[in-house]
PDB file of C-alpha atoms in Angstrom:
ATOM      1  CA  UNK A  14     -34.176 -74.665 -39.800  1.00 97.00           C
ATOM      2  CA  UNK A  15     -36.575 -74.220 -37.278  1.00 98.00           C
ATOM      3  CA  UNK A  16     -36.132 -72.392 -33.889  1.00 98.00           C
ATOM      4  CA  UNK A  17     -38.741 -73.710 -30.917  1.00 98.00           C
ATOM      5  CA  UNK A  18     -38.523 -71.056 -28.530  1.00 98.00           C
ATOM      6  CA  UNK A  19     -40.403 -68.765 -25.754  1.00 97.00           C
ATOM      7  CA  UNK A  20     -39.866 -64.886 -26.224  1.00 97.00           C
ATOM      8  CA  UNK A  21     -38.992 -64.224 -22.640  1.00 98.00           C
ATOM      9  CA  UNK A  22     -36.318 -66.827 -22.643  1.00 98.00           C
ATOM     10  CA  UNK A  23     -33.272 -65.127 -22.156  1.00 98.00           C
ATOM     11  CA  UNK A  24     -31.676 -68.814 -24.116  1.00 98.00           C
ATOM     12  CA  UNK A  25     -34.119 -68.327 -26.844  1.00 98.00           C
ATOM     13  CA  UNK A  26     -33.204 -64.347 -27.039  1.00 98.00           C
ATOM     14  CA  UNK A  27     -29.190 -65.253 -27.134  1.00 98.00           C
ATOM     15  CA  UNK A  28     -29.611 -67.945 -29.624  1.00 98.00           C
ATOM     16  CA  UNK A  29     -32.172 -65.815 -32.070  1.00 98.00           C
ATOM     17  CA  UNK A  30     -29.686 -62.848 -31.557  1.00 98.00           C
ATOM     18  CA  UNK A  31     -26.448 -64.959 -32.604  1.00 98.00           C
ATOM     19  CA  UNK A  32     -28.869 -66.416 -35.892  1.00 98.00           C
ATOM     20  CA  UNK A  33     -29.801 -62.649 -37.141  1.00 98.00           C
ATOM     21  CA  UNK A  34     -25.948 -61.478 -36.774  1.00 97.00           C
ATOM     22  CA  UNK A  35     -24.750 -64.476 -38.642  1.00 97.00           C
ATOM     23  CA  UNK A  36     -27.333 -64.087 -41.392  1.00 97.00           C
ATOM     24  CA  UNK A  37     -29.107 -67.498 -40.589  1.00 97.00           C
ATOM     25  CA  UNK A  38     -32.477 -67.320 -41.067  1.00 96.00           C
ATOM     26  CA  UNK A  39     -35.039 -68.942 -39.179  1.00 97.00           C
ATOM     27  CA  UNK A  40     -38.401 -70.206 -38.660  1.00 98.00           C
ATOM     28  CA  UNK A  41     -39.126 -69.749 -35.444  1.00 98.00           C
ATOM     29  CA  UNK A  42     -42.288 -71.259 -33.653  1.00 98.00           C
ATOM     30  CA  UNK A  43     -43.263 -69.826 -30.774  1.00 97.00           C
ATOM     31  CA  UNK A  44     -44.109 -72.751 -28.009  1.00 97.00           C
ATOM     32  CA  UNK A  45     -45.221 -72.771 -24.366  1.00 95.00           C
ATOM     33  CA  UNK A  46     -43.139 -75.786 -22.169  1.00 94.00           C
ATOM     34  CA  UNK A  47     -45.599 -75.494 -19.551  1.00 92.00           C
ATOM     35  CA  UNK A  48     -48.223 -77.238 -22.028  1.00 94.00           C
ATOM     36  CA  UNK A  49     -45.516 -79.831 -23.090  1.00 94.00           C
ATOM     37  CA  UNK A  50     -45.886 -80.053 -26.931  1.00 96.00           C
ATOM     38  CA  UNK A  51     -45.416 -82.875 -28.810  1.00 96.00           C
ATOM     39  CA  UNK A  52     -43.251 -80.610 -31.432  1.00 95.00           C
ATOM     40  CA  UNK A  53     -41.110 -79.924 -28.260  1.00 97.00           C
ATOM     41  CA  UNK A  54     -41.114 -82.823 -26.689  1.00 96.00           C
ATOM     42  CA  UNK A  55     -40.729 -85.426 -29.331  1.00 96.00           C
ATOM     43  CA  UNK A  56     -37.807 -82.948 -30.566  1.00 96.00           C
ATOM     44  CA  UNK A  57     -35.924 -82.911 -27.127  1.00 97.00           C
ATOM     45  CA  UNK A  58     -37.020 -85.151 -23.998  1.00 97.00           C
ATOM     46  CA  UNK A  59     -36.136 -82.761 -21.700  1.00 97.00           C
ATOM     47  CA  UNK A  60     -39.046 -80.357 -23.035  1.00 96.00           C
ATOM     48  CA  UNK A  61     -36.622 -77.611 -22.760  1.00 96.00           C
ATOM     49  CA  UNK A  62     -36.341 -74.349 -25.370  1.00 97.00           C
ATOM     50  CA  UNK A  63     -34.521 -73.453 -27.419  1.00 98.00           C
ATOM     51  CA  UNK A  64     -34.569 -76.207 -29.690  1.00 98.00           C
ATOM     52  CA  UNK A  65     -33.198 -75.888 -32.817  1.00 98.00           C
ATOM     53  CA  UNK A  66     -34.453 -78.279 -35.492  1.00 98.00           C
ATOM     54  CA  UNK A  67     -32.156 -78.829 -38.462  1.00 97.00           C
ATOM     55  CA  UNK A  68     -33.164 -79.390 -42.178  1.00 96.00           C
ATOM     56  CA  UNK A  69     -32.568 -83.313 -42.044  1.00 96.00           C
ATOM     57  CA  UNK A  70     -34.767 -82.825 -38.309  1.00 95.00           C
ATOM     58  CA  UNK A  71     -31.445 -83.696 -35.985  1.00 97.00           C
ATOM     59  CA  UNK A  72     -32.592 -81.828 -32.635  1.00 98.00           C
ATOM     60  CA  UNK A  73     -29.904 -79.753 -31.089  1.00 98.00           C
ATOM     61  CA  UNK A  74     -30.052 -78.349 -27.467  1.00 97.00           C
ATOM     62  CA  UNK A  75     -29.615 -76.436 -25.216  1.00 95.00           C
ATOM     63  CA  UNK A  76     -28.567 -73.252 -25.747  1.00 98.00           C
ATOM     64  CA  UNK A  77     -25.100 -73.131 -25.773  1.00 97.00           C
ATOM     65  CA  UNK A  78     -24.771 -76.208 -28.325  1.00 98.00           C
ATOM     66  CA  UNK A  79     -27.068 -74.486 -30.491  1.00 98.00           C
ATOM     67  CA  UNK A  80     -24.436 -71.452 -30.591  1.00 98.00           C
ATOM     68  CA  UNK A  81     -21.552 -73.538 -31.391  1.00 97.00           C
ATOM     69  CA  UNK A  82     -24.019 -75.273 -34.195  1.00 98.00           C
ATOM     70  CA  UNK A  83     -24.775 -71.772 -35.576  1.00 98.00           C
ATOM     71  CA  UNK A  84     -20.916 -71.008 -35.645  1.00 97.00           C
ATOM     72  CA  UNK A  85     -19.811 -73.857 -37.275  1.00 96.00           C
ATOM     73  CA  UNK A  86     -22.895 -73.127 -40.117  1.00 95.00           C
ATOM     74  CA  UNK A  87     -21.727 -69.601 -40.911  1.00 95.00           C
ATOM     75  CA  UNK A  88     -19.362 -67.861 -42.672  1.00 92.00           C
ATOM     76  CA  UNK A  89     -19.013 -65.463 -39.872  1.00 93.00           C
ATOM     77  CA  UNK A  90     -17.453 -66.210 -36.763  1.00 93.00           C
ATOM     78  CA  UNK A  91     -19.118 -66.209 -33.299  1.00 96.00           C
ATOM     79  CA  UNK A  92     -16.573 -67.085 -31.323  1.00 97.00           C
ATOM     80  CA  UNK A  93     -12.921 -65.857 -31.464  1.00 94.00           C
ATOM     81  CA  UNK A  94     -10.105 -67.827 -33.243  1.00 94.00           C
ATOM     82  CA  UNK A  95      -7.764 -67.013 -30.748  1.00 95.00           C
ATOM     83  CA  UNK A  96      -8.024 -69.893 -28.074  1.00 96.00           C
ATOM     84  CA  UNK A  97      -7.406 -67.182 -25.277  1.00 96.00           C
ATOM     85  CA  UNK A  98      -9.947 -64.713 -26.419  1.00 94.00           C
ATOM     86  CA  UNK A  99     -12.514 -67.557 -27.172  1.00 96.00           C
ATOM     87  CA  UNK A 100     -12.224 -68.817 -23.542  1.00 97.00           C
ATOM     88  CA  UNK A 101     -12.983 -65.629 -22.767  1.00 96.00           C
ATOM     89  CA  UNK A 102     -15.604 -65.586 -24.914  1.00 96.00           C
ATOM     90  CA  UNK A 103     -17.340 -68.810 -23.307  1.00 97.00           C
ATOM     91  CA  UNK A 104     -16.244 -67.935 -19.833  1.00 98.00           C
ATOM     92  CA  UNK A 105     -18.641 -64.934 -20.494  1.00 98.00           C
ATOM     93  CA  UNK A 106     -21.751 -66.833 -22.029  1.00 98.00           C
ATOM     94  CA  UNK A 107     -21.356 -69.271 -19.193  1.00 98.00           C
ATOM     95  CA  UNK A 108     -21.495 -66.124 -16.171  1.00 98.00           C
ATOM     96  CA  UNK A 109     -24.277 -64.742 -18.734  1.00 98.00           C
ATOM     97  CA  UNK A 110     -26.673 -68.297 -18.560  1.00 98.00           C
ATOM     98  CA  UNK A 111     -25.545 -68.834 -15.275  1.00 98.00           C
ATOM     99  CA  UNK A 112     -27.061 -65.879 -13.856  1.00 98.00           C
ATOM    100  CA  UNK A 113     -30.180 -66.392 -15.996  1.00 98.00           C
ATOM    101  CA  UNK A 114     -30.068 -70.074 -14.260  1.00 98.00           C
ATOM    102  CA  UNK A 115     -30.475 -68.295 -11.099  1.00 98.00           C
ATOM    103  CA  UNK A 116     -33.143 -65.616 -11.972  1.00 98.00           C
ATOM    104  CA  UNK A 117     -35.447 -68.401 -13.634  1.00 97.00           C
ATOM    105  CA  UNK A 118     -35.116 -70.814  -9.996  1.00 97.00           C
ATOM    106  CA  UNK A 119     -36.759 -67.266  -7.878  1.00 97.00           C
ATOM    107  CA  UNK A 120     -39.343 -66.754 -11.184  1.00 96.00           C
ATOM    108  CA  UNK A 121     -40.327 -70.508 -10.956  1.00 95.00           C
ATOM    109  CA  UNK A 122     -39.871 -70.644  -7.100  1.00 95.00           C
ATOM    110  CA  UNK A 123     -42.368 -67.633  -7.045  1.00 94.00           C
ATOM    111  CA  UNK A 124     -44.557 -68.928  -9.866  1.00 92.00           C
ATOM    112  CA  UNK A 125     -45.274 -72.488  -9.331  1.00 90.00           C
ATOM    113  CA  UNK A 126     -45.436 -73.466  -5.266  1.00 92.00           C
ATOM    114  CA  UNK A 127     -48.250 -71.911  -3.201  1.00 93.00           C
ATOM    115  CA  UNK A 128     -47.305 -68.542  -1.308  1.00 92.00           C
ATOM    116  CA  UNK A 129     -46.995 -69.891   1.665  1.00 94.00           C
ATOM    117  CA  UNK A 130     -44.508 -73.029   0.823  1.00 94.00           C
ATOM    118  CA  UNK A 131     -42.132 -70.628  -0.925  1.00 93.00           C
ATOM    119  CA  UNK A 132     -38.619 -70.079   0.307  1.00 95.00           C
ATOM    120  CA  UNK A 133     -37.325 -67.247   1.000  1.00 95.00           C
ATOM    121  CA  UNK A 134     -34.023 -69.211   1.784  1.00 96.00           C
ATOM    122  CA  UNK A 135     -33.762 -70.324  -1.949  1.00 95.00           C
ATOM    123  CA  UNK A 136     -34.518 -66.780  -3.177  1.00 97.00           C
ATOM    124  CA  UNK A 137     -31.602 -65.326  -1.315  1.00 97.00           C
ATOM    125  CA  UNK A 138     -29.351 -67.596  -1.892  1.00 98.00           C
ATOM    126  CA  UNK A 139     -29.827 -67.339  -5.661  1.00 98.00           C
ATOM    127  CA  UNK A 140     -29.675 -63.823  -5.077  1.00 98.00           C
ATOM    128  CA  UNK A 141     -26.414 -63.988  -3.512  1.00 98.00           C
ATOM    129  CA  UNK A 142     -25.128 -65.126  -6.092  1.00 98.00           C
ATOM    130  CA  UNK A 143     -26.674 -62.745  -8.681  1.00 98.00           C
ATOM    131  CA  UNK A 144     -25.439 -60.246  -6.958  1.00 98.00           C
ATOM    132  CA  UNK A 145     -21.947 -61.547  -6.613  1.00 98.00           C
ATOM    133  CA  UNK A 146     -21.948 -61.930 -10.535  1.00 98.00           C
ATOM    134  CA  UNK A 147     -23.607 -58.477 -11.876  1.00 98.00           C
ATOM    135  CA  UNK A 148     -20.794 -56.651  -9.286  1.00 98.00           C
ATOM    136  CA  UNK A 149     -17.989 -58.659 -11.215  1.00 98.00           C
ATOM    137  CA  UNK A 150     -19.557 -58.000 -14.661  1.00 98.00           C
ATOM    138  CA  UNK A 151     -19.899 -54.536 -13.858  1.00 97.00           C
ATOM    139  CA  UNK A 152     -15.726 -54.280 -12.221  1.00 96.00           C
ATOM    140  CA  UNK A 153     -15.307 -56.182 -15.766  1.00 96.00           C
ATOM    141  CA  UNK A 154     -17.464 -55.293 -18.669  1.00 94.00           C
ATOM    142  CA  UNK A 155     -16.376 -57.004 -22.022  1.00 91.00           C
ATOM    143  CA  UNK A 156     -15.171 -54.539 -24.822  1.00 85.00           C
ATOM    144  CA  UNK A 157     -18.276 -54.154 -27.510  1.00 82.00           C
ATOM    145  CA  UNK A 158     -16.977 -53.551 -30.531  1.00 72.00           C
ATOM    146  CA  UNK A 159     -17.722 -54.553 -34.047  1.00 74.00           C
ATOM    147  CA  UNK A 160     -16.602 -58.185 -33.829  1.00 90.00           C
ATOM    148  CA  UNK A 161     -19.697 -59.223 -31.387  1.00 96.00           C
ATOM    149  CA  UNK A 162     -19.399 -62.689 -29.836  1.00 97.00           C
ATOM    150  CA  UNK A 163     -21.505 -65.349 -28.536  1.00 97.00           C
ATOM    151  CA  UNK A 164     -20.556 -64.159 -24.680  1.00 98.00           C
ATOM    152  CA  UNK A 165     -21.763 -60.678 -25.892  1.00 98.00           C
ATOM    153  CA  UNK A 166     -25.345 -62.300 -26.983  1.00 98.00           C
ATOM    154  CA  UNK A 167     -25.718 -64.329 -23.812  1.00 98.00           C
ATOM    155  CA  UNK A 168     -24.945 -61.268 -21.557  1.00 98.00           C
ATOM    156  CA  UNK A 169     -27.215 -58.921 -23.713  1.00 98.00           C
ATOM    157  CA  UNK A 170     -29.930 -61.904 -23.355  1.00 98.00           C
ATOM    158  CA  UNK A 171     -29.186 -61.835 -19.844  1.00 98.00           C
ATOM    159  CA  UNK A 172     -29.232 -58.156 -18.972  1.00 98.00           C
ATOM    160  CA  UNK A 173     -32.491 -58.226 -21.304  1.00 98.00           C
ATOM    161  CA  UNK A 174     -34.638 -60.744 -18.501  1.00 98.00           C
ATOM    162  CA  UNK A 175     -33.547 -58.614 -15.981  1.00 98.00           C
ATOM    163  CA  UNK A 176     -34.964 -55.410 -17.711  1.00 98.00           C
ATOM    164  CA  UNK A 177     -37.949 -58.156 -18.088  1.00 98.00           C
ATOM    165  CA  UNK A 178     -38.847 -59.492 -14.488  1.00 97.00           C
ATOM    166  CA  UNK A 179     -36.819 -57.836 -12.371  1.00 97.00           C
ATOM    167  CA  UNK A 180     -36.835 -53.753 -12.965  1.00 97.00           C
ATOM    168  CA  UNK A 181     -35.231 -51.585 -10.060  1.00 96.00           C
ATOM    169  CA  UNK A 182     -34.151 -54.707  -8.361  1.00 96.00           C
ATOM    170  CA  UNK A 183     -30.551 -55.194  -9.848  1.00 97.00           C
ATOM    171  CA  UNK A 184     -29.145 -51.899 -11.207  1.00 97.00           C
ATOM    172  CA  UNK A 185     -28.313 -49.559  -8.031  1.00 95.00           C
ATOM    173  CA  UNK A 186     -24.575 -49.046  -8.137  1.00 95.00           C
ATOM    174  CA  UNK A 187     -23.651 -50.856 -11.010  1.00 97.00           C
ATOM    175  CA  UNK A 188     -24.070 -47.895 -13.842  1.00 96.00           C
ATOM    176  CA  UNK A 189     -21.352 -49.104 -16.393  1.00 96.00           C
ATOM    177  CA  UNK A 190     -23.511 -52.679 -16.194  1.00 97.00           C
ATOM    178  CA  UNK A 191     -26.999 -50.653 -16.673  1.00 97.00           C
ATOM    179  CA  UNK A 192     -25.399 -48.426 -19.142  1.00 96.00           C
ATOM    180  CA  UNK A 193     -23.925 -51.582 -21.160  1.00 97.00           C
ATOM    181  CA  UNK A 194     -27.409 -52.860 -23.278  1.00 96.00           C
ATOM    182  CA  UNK A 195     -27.458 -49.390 -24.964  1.00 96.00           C
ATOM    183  CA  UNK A 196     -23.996 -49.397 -26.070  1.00 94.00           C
ATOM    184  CA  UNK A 197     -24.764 -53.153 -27.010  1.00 96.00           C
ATOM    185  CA  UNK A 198     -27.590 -51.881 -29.510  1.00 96.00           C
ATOM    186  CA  UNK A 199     -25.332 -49.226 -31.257  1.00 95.00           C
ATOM    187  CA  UNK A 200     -23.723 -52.200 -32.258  1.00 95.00           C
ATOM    188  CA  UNK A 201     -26.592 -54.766 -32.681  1.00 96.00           C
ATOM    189  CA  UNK A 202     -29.990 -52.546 -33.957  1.00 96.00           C
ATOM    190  CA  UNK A 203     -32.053 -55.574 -33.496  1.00 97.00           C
ATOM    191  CA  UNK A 204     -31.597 -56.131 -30.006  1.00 98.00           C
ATOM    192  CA  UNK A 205     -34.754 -54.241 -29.189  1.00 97.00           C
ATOM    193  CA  UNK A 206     -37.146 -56.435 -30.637  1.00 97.00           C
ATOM    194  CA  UNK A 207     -35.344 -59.686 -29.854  1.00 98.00           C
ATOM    195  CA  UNK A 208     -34.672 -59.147 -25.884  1.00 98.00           C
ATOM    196  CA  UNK A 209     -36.701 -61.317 -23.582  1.00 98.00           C
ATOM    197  CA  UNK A 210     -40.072 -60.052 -24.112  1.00 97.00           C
ATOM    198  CA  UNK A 211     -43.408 -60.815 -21.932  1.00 92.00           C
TER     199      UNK A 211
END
């Protein structure tokens, strides 16, 4: 299978995270969706990564179907049989991309419209609700143990971008959520080299 992907997606990181603890390997091909590729774009319309290719070439996207994909495909679970714990489980991945959702709207609100047509207006309200998410996350930090789940990826993927783009901007206060990638790496050694990366 291949993996289209970006390395400082925090979707790509979550979905090449869940891949390496299942024991699915991967080719992954590193693309840029600013350029539009025809790989990408013939692959998914959207021109959004990840995309996950599949042996017969179905295209499966975004992120979160590619997860459920991966689960069904291996022998290991990543997501909880337990329908109570597996809501859980999902509720968790969808804070996780949902505050990734809001960092990438102030990177691209930043990054594509000339300085002086940006909005500050957008930026804080995207903010505001950052900031209403890592305070619940860090009043409610998920259990890591050694049965890691697809939320715990997508929150590690998360935290990972933040590290990325926004440094000293998001941690004040909020120690058991600045403290929680480490513990996340005793229990997942590759998470070093496959958080979003510049």
């Amino acid at each position: 299978m291949k993996l289209l992907f970006a390395p400082a997606s925090p979707y790509s990181s979550k979905v090449r995270m869940a891949a390496r603890h299942l024991g699915i390997e991967l080719e992954e091909i590193r693309v840029n969706t600013a350029e539009n590729p025809s790989e990408l774009v013939d692959a998914n319309p959207l021109g959004k990564i990840p995309t996950l290719i599949t042996e017969d070439g179905t295209a499966i996207f975004d992120s979160r179907a590619i997860m459920h994909y991966l689960d069904r495909r291996s022998d290991k679970r990543l997501y909880p049989k337990k329908d109570e714990k597996r809501t859980e489980a999902e509720v968790l991945e969808a804070l996780a991309d949902g505050i990734a959702d809001c960092l990438l709207a102030i990177v691209y609100e930043k990054r594509l419209r000339p300085p002086e047509l940006v909005s500050q207006d957008v930026i804080e309200r995207q903010w505001a609700k950052i900031n209403r998410s890592l305070d619940h996350l860090d009043r409610h930090l998920p259990k890591t143990a050694k049965k890691l789940h697809g939320g715990h990826f997508a929150l590690a993927a998360t935290l990972g971008y933040l590290m990325l783009r926004f440094p000293g901007e998001w941690e004040n206060g909020r120690a058991a959520l600045t403290e929680w990638p480490a513990k996340f790496a005793k229990h997942f050694e590759p998470y070093p080299a496959l958080r979003p990366k510049a």
